[in-house]
mmCIF file of C-alpha atoms and ligand atoms in Angstrom:
data_model
loop_
_atom_site.group_PDB
_atom_site.id
_atom_site.type_symbol
_atom_site.label_atom_id
_atom_site.label_comp_id
_atom_site.label_asym_id
_atom_site.label_seq_id
_atom_site.Cartn_x
_atom_site.Cartn_y
_atom_site.Cartn_z
ATOM 1 C CA MET K 12 -33.775 14.278 -0.249
ATOM 2 C CA GLU K 13 -32.431 11.120 1.225
ATOM 3 C CA ASN K 14 -29.007 9.615 0.638
ATOM 4 C CA GLN K 15 -27.555 13.002 0.024
ATOM 5 C CA ALA K 16 -23.890 13.135 0.892
ATOM 6 C CA PRO K 17 -23.549 14.927 4.204
ATOM 7 C CA GLU K 18 -22.013 18.336 3.794
ATOM 8 C CA ARG K 19 -18.326 18.317 4.636
ATOM 9 C CA LYS K 20 -17.589 20.528 7.590
ATOM 10 C CA PRO K 21 -14.576 22.829 7.457
ATOM 11 C CA ARG K 22 -11.454 21.134 8.754
ATOM 12 C CA VAL K 23 -9.614 22.144 11.898
ATOM 13 C CA PHE K 24 -6.120 20.977 12.770
ATOM 14 C CA SER K 25 -4.315 21.690 16.002
ATOM 15 C CA ALA K 26 -1.487 20.289 18.082
ATOM 16 C CA ILE K 27 0.297 20.871 21.353
ATOM 17 C CA GLN K 28 3.707 19.835 22.503
ATOM 18 C CA PRO K 29 3.722 17.202 25.238
ATOM 19 C CA SER K 30 6.558 18.985 26.961
ATOM 20 C CA GLY K 31 5.321 19.116 30.540
ATOM 21 C CA SER K 32 2.238 19.170 32.697
ATOM 22 C CA VAL K 33 -0.817 20.909 31.270
ATOM 23 C CA THR K 34 -1.583 24.182 33.040
ATOM 24 C CA LEU K 35 -4.945 25.722 33.837
ATOM 25 C CA GLY K 36 -3.930 28.413 31.338
ATOM 26 C CA ASN K 37 -3.399 25.832 28.545
ATOM 27 C CA TYR K 38 -6.730 24.290 29.407
ATOM 28 C CA LEU K 39 -8.929 27.374 29.697
ATOM 29 C CA GLY K 40 -7.109 29.223 26.935
ATOM 30 C CA ALA K 41 -7.083 26.493 24.315
ATOM 31 C CA LEU K 42 -7.809 22.875 25.138
ATOM 32 C CA LYS K 43 -11.305 23.367 26.508
ATOM 33 C CA ASN K 44 -12.097 24.938 23.188
ATOM 34 C CA TRP K 45 -10.716 21.964 21.221
ATOM 35 C CA ALA K 46 -13.363 19.721 22.707
ATOM 36 C CA ALA K 47 -16.119 22.186 21.784
ATOM 37 C CA LEU K 48 -14.874 22.573 18.197
ATOM 38 C CA GLN K 49 -15.657 18.930 17.469
ATOM 39 C CA ASP K 50 -19.359 19.782 17.084
ATOM 40 C CA ASP K 51 -18.863 22.303 14.316
ATOM 41 C CA TYR K 52 -15.729 21.170 12.518
ATOM 42 C CA ASP K 53 -14.056 18.111 11.128
ATOM 43 C CA CYS K 54 -11.207 18.061 13.649
ATOM 44 C CA ILE K 55 -7.794 16.417 13.628
ATOM 45 C CA PHE K 56 -5.562 16.721 16.687
ATOM 46 C CA ALA K 57 -1.983 15.727 17.403
ATOM 47 C CA LEU K 58 0.630 15.769 20.111
ATOM 48 C CA ALA K 59 3.598 17.515 18.512
ATOM 49 C CA ASP K 60 6.262 15.262 19.999
ATOM 50 C CA LEU K 61 8.725 15.885 17.139
ATOM 51 C CA HIS K 62 8.697 19.561 18.027
ATOM 52 C CA THR K 63 9.645 18.916 21.656
ATOM 53 C CA ILE K 64 13.189 17.765 20.879
ATOM 54 C CA THR K 65 14.139 21.205 19.596
ATOM 55 C CA VAL K 66 15.004 21.643 23.267
ATOM 56 C CA ARG K 67 16.653 18.816 25.209
ATOM 57 C CA GLN K 68 14.254 16.226 26.605
ATOM 58 C CA GLU K 69 14.916 13.441 29.009
ATOM 59 C CA PRO K 70 13.659 10.306 27.184
ATOM 60 C CA ALA K 71 11.742 8.783 30.108
ATOM 61 C CA LYS K 72 10.169 12.127 30.889
ATOM 62 C CA LEU K 73 9.146 12.734 27.295
ATOM 63 C CA ARG K 74 7.477 9.321 27.197
ATOM 64 C CA HIS K 75 5.722 10.033 30.482
ATOM 65 C CA ASN K 76 4.586 13.505 29.377
ATOM 66 C CA THR K 77 3.283 12.150 26.083
ATOM 67 C CA LEU K 78 1.176 9.471 27.750
ATOM 68 C CA GLU K 79 -0.077 11.944 30.316
ATOM 69 C CA ALA K 80 -1.015 14.562 27.734
ATOM 70 C CA TYR K 81 -2.802 11.988 25.605
ATOM 71 C CA ALA K 82 -4.870 10.644 28.493
ATOM 72 C CA LEU K 83 -5.623 14.156 29.703
ATOM 73 C CA LEU K 84 -6.891 15.307 26.322
ATOM 74 C CA LEU K 85 -9.236 12.332 26.202
ATOM 75 C CA ALA K 86 -10.378 13.281 29.710
ATOM 76 C CA ILE K 87 -10.989 16.849 28.571
ATOM 77 C CA GLY K 88 -13.330 15.594 25.879
ATOM 78 C CA ILE K 89 -11.413 14.847 22.685
ATOM 79 C CA ASP K 90 -13.367 12.012 21.157
ATOM 80 C CA PRO K 91 -10.952 9.824 19.201
ATOM 81 C CA GLN K 92 -13.834 8.181 17.315
ATOM 82 C CA ARG K 93 -14.852 11.512 15.838
ATOM 83 C CA SER K 94 -11.497 13.265 15.656
ATOM 84 C CA PRO K 95 -8.312 11.434 14.705
ATOM 85 C CA PHE K 96 -5.935 12.119 17.598
ATOM 86 C CA PHE K 97 -2.387 10.891 17.157
ATOM 87 C CA LEU K 98 1.294 11.357 17.914
ATOM 88 C CA GLN K 99 3.102 13.384 15.287
ATOM 89 C CA SER K 100 6.077 10.972 15.291
ATOM 90 C CA HIS K 101 3.741 8.108 14.296
ATOM 91 C CA VAL K 102 2.905 9.681 10.940
ATOM 92 C CA PRO K 103 6.131 9.891 8.899
ATOM 93 C CA ALA K 104 4.518 12.217 6.349
ATOM 94 C CA HIS K 105 5.087 15.100 8.789
ATOM 95 C CA SER K 106 8.860 14.756 8.647
ATOM 96 C CA GLN K 107 8.789 14.030 4.938
ATOM 97 C CA LEU K 108 6.776 17.097 3.995
ATOM 98 C CA ALA K 109 8.766 19.245 6.425
ATOM 99 C CA TRP K 110 11.922 18.545 4.428
ATOM 100 C CA VAL K 111 10.285 19.605 1.183
ATOM 101 C CA LEU K 112 8.868 22.739 2.807
ATOM 102 C CA ASP K 113 12.293 23.577 4.250
ATOM 103 C CA CYS K 114 13.375 24.041 0.674
ATOM 104 C CA TYR K 115 10.528 26.487 0.075
ATOM 105 C CA THR K 116 11.201 28.528 3.197
ATOM 106 C CA GLN K 117 13.740 31.327 3.210
ATOM 107 C CA PHE K 118 16.479 31.621 5.794
ATOM 108 C CA GLY K 119 15.486 35.248 6.346
ATOM 109 C CA GLU K 120 11.891 34.308 7.069
ATOM 110 C CA LEU K 121 12.910 31.868 9.758
ATOM 111 C CA GLN K 122 15.350 34.350 11.204
ATOM 112 C CA ARG K 123 12.530 36.813 11.779
ATOM 113 C CA MET K 124 10.460 34.445 13.937
ATOM 114 C CA THR K 125 10.202 35.934 17.411
ATOM 115 C CA GLN K 126 9.858 32.506 19.016
ATOM 116 C CA PHE K 127 13.173 31.472 17.478
ATOM 117 C CA LYS K 128 14.815 34.613 18.817
ATOM 118 C CA ASP K 129 13.351 34.086 22.296
ATOM 119 C CA LYS K 130 14.219 30.417 22.438
ATOM 120 C CA SER K 131 17.756 30.930 21.193
ATOM 121 C CA LYS K 132 18.301 33.384 24.014
ATOM 122 C CA LYS K 133 16.853 30.969 26.519
ATOM 123 C CA HIS K 134 18.818 27.968 25.233
ATOM 124 C CA ALA K 135 21.968 29.737 24.083
ATOM 125 C CA ASP K 136 23.988 26.531 24.438
ATOM 126 C CA ASN K 137 21.766 24.606 22.016
ATOM 127 C CA ILE K 138 20.651 26.712 19.068
ATOM 128 C CA ASN K 139 20.109 23.698 16.826
ATOM 129 C CA ALA K 140 18.894 23.603 13.231
ATOM 130 C CA GLY K 141 15.605 22.041 14.361
ATOM 131 C CA LEU K 142 14.850 25.039 16.530
ATOM 132 C CA PHE K 143 15.411 27.193 13.468
ATOM 133 C CA THR K 144 13.253 25.136 11.086
ATOM 134 C CA TYR K 145 10.557 24.445 13.684
ATOM 135 C CA PRO K 146 8.013 26.560 11.723
ATOM 136 C CA SER K 147 8.306 24.512 8.531
ATOM 137 C CA LEU K 148 7.526 21.327 10.479
ATOM 138 C CA MET K 149 4.535 23.129 11.929
ATOM 139 C CA ALA K 150 3.542 24.189 8.416
ATOM 140 C CA ALA K 151 3.747 20.544 7.330
ATOM 141 C CA ASP K 152 1.471 19.529 10.239
ATOM 142 C CA ILE K 153 -1.198 21.924 9.085
ATOM 143 C CA LEU K 154 -0.865 21.699 5.305
ATOM 144 C CA LEU K 155 -0.873 17.882 5.164
ATOM 145 C CA TYR K 156 -4.498 17.911 6.321
ATOM 146 C CA GLN K 157 -5.656 20.787 4.099
ATOM 147 C CA ALA K 158 -6.873 22.474 7.272
ATOM 148 C CA ASN K 159 -9.157 25.462 6.848
ATOM 149 C CA PHE K 160 -8.738 26.646 10.414
ATOM 150 C CA VAL K 161 -6.110 26.379 13.107
ATOM 151 C CA PRO K 162 -7.000 27.334 16.668
ATOM 152 C CA ILE K 163 -3.861 28.888 18.084
ATOM 153 C CA GLY K 164 -2.745 31.268 20.767
ATOM 154 C CA GLU K 165 -1.264 34.645 20.004
ATOM 155 C CA ASP K 166 2.273 33.319 20.316
ATOM 156 C CA GLN K 167 1.723 31.147 17.227
ATOM 157 C CA THR K 168 0.165 33.674 14.840
ATOM 158 C CA GLN K 169 3.516 34.469 13.252
ATOM 159 C CA HIS K 170 4.077 30.772 12.544
ATOM 160 C CA LEU K 171 0.656 30.479 10.956
ATOM 161 C CA GLU K 172 1.322 33.530 8.806
ATOM 162 C CA LEU K 173 4.539 31.876 7.609
ATOM 163 C CA THR K 174 2.609 28.649 6.917
ATOM 164 C CA ARG K 175 0.295 30.587 4.608
ATOM 165 C CA ASN K 176 3.245 32.183 2.840
ATOM 166 C CA ILE K 177 4.938 28.833 2.286
ATOM 167 C CA ALA K 178 1.687 27.312 1.030
ATOM 168 C CA GLU K 179 1.060 30.193 -1.326
ATOM 169 C CA ARG K 180 4.585 30.065 -2.667
ATOM 170 C CA PHE K 181 4.289 26.355 -3.372
ATOM 171 C CA ASN K 182 0.844 26.732 -4.958
ATOM 172 C CA ASN K 183 2.126 29.525 -7.186
ATOM 173 C CA SER K 184 5.226 27.596 -8.235
ATOM 174 C CA TYR K 185 3.216 24.537 -9.301
ATOM 175 C CA SER K 186 -0.567 24.512 -9.085
ATOM 176 C CA PRO K 187 -3.059 24.674 -6.210
ATOM 177 C CA THR K 188 -1.908 22.011 -3.757
ATOM 178 C CA PHE K 189 -2.446 23.324 -0.259
ATOM 179 C CA THR K 190 -5.459 24.928 1.378
ATOM 180 C CA LEU K 191 -4.509 28.261 2.931
ATOM 181 C CA PRO K 192 -5.254 27.933 6.645
ATOM 182 C CA GLN K 193 -6.720 30.682 8.769
ATOM 183 C CA ALA K 194 -6.318 31.297 12.480
ATOM 184 C CA LEU K 195 -9.389 30.405 14.443
ATOM 185 C CA VAL K 196 -9.825 33.088 17.006
ATOM 186 C CA ARG K 197 -11.514 31.629 20.021
ATOM 187 C CA LYS K 198 -14.981 32.801 20.909
ATOM 188 C CA GLU K 199 -14.492 32.062 24.525
ATOM 189 C CA GLY K 200 -11.470 31.213 26.558
ATOM 190 C CA LYS K 201 -9.123 33.776 27.954
ATOM 191 C CA ARG K 202 -5.476 34.402 28.315
ATOM 192 C CA ILE K 203 -4.951 33.218 31.874
ATOM 193 C CA MET K 204 -2.301 35.074 33.839
ATOM 194 C CA SER K 205 0.073 34.013 36.623
ATOM 195 C CA LEU K 206 -1.537 34.075 40.068
ATOM 196 C CA GLN K 207 1.655 35.597 41.466
ATOM 197 C CA ASP K 208 2.388 38.093 38.712
ATOM 198 C CA PRO K 209 -0.836 38.813 36.841
ATOM 199 C CA SER K 210 0.938 40.934 34.232
ATOM 200 C CA HIS K 211 2.495 37.723 32.853
ATOM 201 C CA LYS K 212 0.905 34.712 31.237
ATOM 202 C CA MET K 213 0.440 31.663 33.496
ATOM 203 C CA SER K 214 3.404 29.448 32.680
ATOM 204 C CA LYS K 215 5.168 26.325 33.845
ATOM 205 C CA SER K 216 8.368 28.329 33.960
ATOM 206 C CA ASP K 217 6.947 30.712 36.587
ATOM 207 C CA GLU K 218 9.600 31.150 39.262
ATOM 208 C CA ASN K 219 6.999 31.029 41.994
ATOM 209 C CA VAL K 220 5.264 27.630 42.186
ATOM 210 C CA ASN K 221 2.106 29.320 43.420
ATOM 211 C CA GLY K 222 1.781 31.275 40.187
ATOM 212 C CA CYS K 223 0.820 28.311 38.051
ATOM 213 C CA VAL K 224 -2.055 25.856 38.564
ATOM 214 C CA TYR K 225 -1.927 22.486 36.798
ATOM 215 C CA VAL K 226 -4.991 20.631 35.597
ATOM 216 C CA LEU K 227 -3.832 17.587 37.553
ATOM 217 C CA ASP K 228 -3.028 19.464 40.782
ATOM 218 C CA LYS K 229 -4.567 18.063 43.954
ATOM 219 C CA PRO K 230 -7.515 20.058 45.347
ATOM 220 C CA ASP K 231 -5.497 21.216 48.387
ATOM 221 C CA ASP K 232 -2.761 22.593 46.179
ATOM 222 C CA ILE K 233 -5.255 24.351 43.952
ATOM 223 C CA MET K 234 -6.899 25.987 46.953
ATOM 224 C CA ARG K 235 -3.565 27.051 48.416
ATOM 225 C CA LYS K 236 -2.497 28.673 45.167
ATOM 226 C CA PHE K 237 -5.746 30.621 44.820
ATOM 227 C CA LYS K 238 -5.717 31.755 48.438
ATOM 228 C CA ARG K 239 -2.261 33.205 47.886
ATOM 229 C CA ALA K 240 -3.134 34.899 44.595
ATOM 230 C CA ILE K 241 -1.871 38.460 44.257
ATOM 231 C CA THR K 242 -4.684 41.028 44.008
ATOM 232 C CA ASP K 243 -4.792 44.765 44.754
ATOM 233 C CA SER K 244 -5.547 46.987 47.720
ATOM 234 C CA GLU K 245 -9.026 48.044 46.694
ATOM 235 C CA ALA K 246 -10.930 45.087 48.159
ATOM 236 C CA SER K 247 -13.822 45.237 45.710
ATOM 237 C CA VAL K 248 -14.613 42.455 43.267
ATOM 238 C CA HIS K 249 -15.120 44.192 39.947
ATOM 239 C CA TYR K 250 -13.494 44.126 36.538
ATOM 240 C CA GLY K 251 -11.375 47.149 35.841
ATOM 241 C CA GLU K 252 -8.179 48.759 34.699
ATOM 242 C CA GLY K 253 -5.205 48.251 36.969
ATOM 243 C CA LYS K 254 -6.894 45.255 38.566
ATOM 244 C CA ASN K 255 -4.987 42.543 36.684
ATOM 245 C CA GLY K 256 -5.120 40.112 39.599
ATOM 246 C CA ILE K 257 -8.872 40.400 40.156
ATOM 247 C CA ASN K 258 -9.589 40.500 36.416
ATOM 248 C CA ASN K 259 -7.679 37.247 36.051
ATOM 249 C CA LEU K 260 -9.536 35.608 38.940
ATOM 250 C CA MET K 261 -12.842 36.791 37.459
ATOM 251 C CA ASP K 262 -11.862 35.299 34.104
ATOM 252 C CA ILE K 263 -11.014 31.992 35.735
ATOM 253 C CA TYR K 264 -14.245 32.001 37.735
ATOM 254 C CA SER K 265 -16.240 32.902 34.659
ATOM 255 C CA CYS K 266 -14.626 30.192 32.491
ATOM 256 C CA THR K 267 -15.176 27.488 35.094
ATOM 257 C CA THR K 268 -18.717 28.386 36.205
ATOM 258 C CA GLY K 269 -20.175 30.054 33.102
ATOM 259 C CA GLU K 270 -21.142 33.184 35.102
ATOM 260 C CA ASP K 271 -20.684 36.579 33.455
ATOM 261 C CA TYR K 272 -18.832 39.504 35.046
ATOM 262 C CA ALA K 273 -22.017 41.335 36.087
ATOM 263 C CA THR K 274 -23.311 38.303 37.968
ATOM 264 C CA ILE K 275 -19.952 37.760 39.656
ATOM 265 C CA GLU K 276 -19.781 41.435 40.711
ATOM 266 C CA HIS K 277 -23.316 41.202 42.054
ATOM 267 C CA ASP K 278 -22.752 37.941 43.927
ATOM 268 C CA PHE K 279 -19.569 39.171 45.584
ATOM 269 C CA ALA K 280 -20.656 42.740 46.316
ATOM 270 C CA GLY K 281 -19.587 43.683 49.833
ATOM 271 C CA LYS K 282 -17.465 40.551 50.229
ATOM 272 C CA GLY K 283 -13.715 40.619 50.683
ATOM 273 C CA TYR K 284 -11.047 39.201 48.414
ATOM 274 C CA GLY K 285 -10.513 36.294 50.813
ATOM 275 C CA ASP K 286 -14.031 35.000 50.139
ATOM 276 C CA PHE K 287 -13.670 35.508 46.417
ATOM 277 C CA LYS K 288 -10.318 33.747 46.174
ATOM 278 C CA ALA K 289 -11.696 30.754 48.063
ATOM 279 C CA ALA K 290 -14.739 30.696 45.761
ATOM 280 C CA VAL K 291 -12.532 30.725 42.654
ATOM 281 C CA GLY K 292 -10.432 27.905 44.119
ATOM 282 C CA GLU K 293 -13.579 25.908 44.805
ATOM 283 C CA ALA K 294 -14.967 26.554 41.308
ATOM 284 C CA VAL K 295 -11.733 25.355 39.708
ATOM 285 C CA ILE K 296 -11.572 22.257 41.919
ATOM 286 C CA GLU K 297 -15.164 21.333 41.054
ATOM 287 C CA HIS K 298 -14.662 22.006 37.370
ATOM 288 C CA LEU K 299 -11.536 19.853 37.241
ATOM 289 C CA ARG K 300 -12.870 17.025 39.405
ATOM 290 C CA PRO K 301 -14.598 15.028 36.619
ATOM 291 C CA ILE K 302 -11.636 15.637 34.312
ATOM 292 C CA GLN K 303 -9.237 14.300 36.929
ATOM 293 C CA GLU K 304 -11.468 11.267 37.462
ATOM 294 C CA ARG K 305 -11.576 10.455 33.770
ATOM 295 C CA PHE K 306 -7.837 11.050 33.542
ATOM 296 C CA ALA K 307 -7.246 8.456 36.270
ATOM 297 C CA GLN K 308 -9.272 5.923 34.276
ATOM 298 C CA TYR K 309 -7.620 6.568 30.916
ATOM 299 C CA SER K 310 -4.078 6.803 32.166
ATOM 300 C CA GLY K 311 -4.479 3.442 33.900
ATOM 301 C CA ASP K 312 -5.455 1.784 30.635
ATOM 302 C CA LYS K 313 -2.408 1.872 28.413
ATOM 303 C CA ALA K 314 -3.885 -0.690 26.004
ATOM 304 C CA TYR K 315 -6.810 1.642 25.332
ATOM 305 C CA LEU K 316 -4.529 4.644 24.820
ATOM 306 C CA GLU K 317 -2.406 2.652 22.371
ATOM 307 C CA LYS K 318 -5.437 1.563 20.461
ATOM 308 C CA CYS K 319 -6.661 5.149 20.213
ATOM 309 C CA TRP K 320 -3.384 6.599 19.010
ATOM 310 C CA ASN K 321 -2.769 3.754 16.566
ATOM 311 C CA ASP K 322 -6.244 4.256 15.089
ATOM 312 C CA GLY K 323 -5.659 7.982 14.999
ATOM 313 C CA ALA K 324 -2.315 7.613 13.224
ATOM 314 C CA GLU K 325 -3.842 5.291 10.644
ATOM 315 C CA LYS K 326 -6.659 7.705 9.824
ATOM 316 C CA ALA K 327 -4.318 10.679 9.821
ATOM 317 C CA ALA K 328 -1.748 8.954 7.613
ATOM 318 C CA HIS K 329 -4.420 8.162 5.076
ATOM 319 C CA ILE K 330 -5.201 11.856 4.630
ATOM 320 C CA ALA K 331 -1.613 13.049 5.010
ATOM 321 C CA ASN K 332 -0.209 10.623 2.428
ATOM 322 C CA ARG K 333 -2.603 11.862 -0.227
ATOM 323 C CA THR K 334 -1.209 15.368 0.160
ATOM 324 C CA LEU K 335 2.366 14.105 0.333
ATOM 325 C CA GLN K 336 1.947 12.109 -2.888
ATOM 326 C CA LYS K 337 0.682 15.186 -4.716
ATOM 327 C CA VAL K 338 3.619 17.203 -3.482
ATOM 328 C CA MET K 339 6.169 14.563 -4.493
ATOM 329 C CA LYS K 340 4.677 14.317 -7.929
ATOM 330 C CA LYS K 341 4.656 18.079 -8.437
ATOM 331 C CA VAL K 342 8.259 18.618 -7.404
ATOM 332 C CA GLY K 343 9.328 15.911 -9.848
ATOM 333 C CA PHE K 344 10.246 12.962 -7.668
ATOM 334 C CA VAL K 345 9.802 9.664 -9.506
ATOM 335 C CA LEU K 346 6.822 7.894 -7.949
HETATM 336 N N1 LIG I 20 3.960 25.128 17.878
HETATM 337 C C1 LIG I 20 2.774 24.873 18.631
HETATM 338 C C2 LIG I 20 2.963 25.306 20.089
HETATM 339 O O1 LIG I 20 4.058 25.241 20.604
HETATM 340 C C3 LIG I 20 2.401 23.417 18.611
HETATM 341 C C4 LIG I 20 2.114 22.964 17.226
HETATM 342 C C5 LIG I 20 2.888 22.126 16.467
HETATM 343 C C6 LIG I 20 1.000 23.323 16.444
HETATM 344 N N2 LIG I 20 2.286 21.913 15.273
HETATM 345 C C7 LIG I 20 1.141 22.636 15.209
HETATM 346 C C8 LIG I 20 -0.111 24.152 16.662
HETATM 347 C C9 LIG I 20 0.196 22.783 14.212
HETATM 348 C C10 LIG I 20 -1.043 24.285 15.642
HETATM 349 C C11 LIG I 20 -0.895 23.606 14.426
HETATM 350 O O2 LIG I 20 1.995 25.682 20.712
#
C-alpha cells in the first residue's frame, strides 16, 4: 500500500553534560552508540548545560566546553537533520517541568540518590539545592519527549528508576500523561577503565594524566599514554581474570578495530605487551583521526553550529511544549 504513514520508531532521548573534554571512555562507552541508534530509533539529543551548574563553572570555560562538545558530537556522527540536537538551556520547558516535578518528588527519594551523596562529599562547601534536585530536572528532560528508551551508563540507572517513579506517580494522580522510559542497555560499547589504574573507570578526574585519553588528544599524546599503560607480569595477550589492564586494552582495541577477542589473542600470540600497547595506541589514533578532522571543520564554523542548535531547539520545543501544556492543564493552572 502506498501513502501509508511510516511506522513511528520508538523514541530515544539522551543527554550529556558539557562539563569538560570528552574522554575515550565517554566515547566508546556511550557516544559512539548514540550515532548508531539513529538508524533504529527516533532520537533526540541534548547537552545538559543546566545540570553543569550544580557544581561551580567558570563562565568562559562552560561556553567553550559547550561549543566543543556540540562540534564533537556532530563529528562523531550525530546528524542534526535526523535527530534534534540542542542545548538544554535553550528550551525553557525543561526548567518549567522540573519545577512541577520537584513537587511530585519526595525529599527522602532525593536523599537516597548515591550520586547526590558522592557529590556532596566531593563538593562539601557547595551542597546546593540544585545538586539535590538534579534528578527531577533529568526526569523532566526525559519525560518531556515521551521517550521510550534512554541510553545511560550504570551510574545513571538510579536516576532513571526515580524518573519512572515520578512519572508513574503523576500518571496515577491525574491520568496517563508520561511514557514510562526504560534504560537502553548497550549492545556494544564497554566500560573503559583508567590506563593507570584499570580497576577504576577512565575519568577526567584521574590523578595521573596518563590514565585518561581524550578524544581530541594529539596522536603523540595518545601513543604515550598507551605505551605507559599498566598491565600485569604475565606477558601474554589474552582475556582473563586478574588481567584488568590487558582486558581493558583488548576492549579498547576491539571497540576501535571491530576485532573480537579470539582474533586479537591469535594475532598477538607470542608477542610482548610492548607491541600490543603500541598497536592499541595506533588503532585508537586511526579510529579518532577522521573524527578529529571533522571536529576541526565544525568547530571552525560557529555559524553552522548556531544554526544546528537553533533548529534543534525549535524542533525540541515543539514536542516539549505539548507535554508541558498537558501537565499545566492537569495540575489546574489556568491556561
Ligand atoms: N545526568 C546525566 C549524566 O551526568 C546527563 C543527563 C542529563 C541525562 N539529563 C539526561 C542523561 C537525560 C540521560 C537522559 O550523565
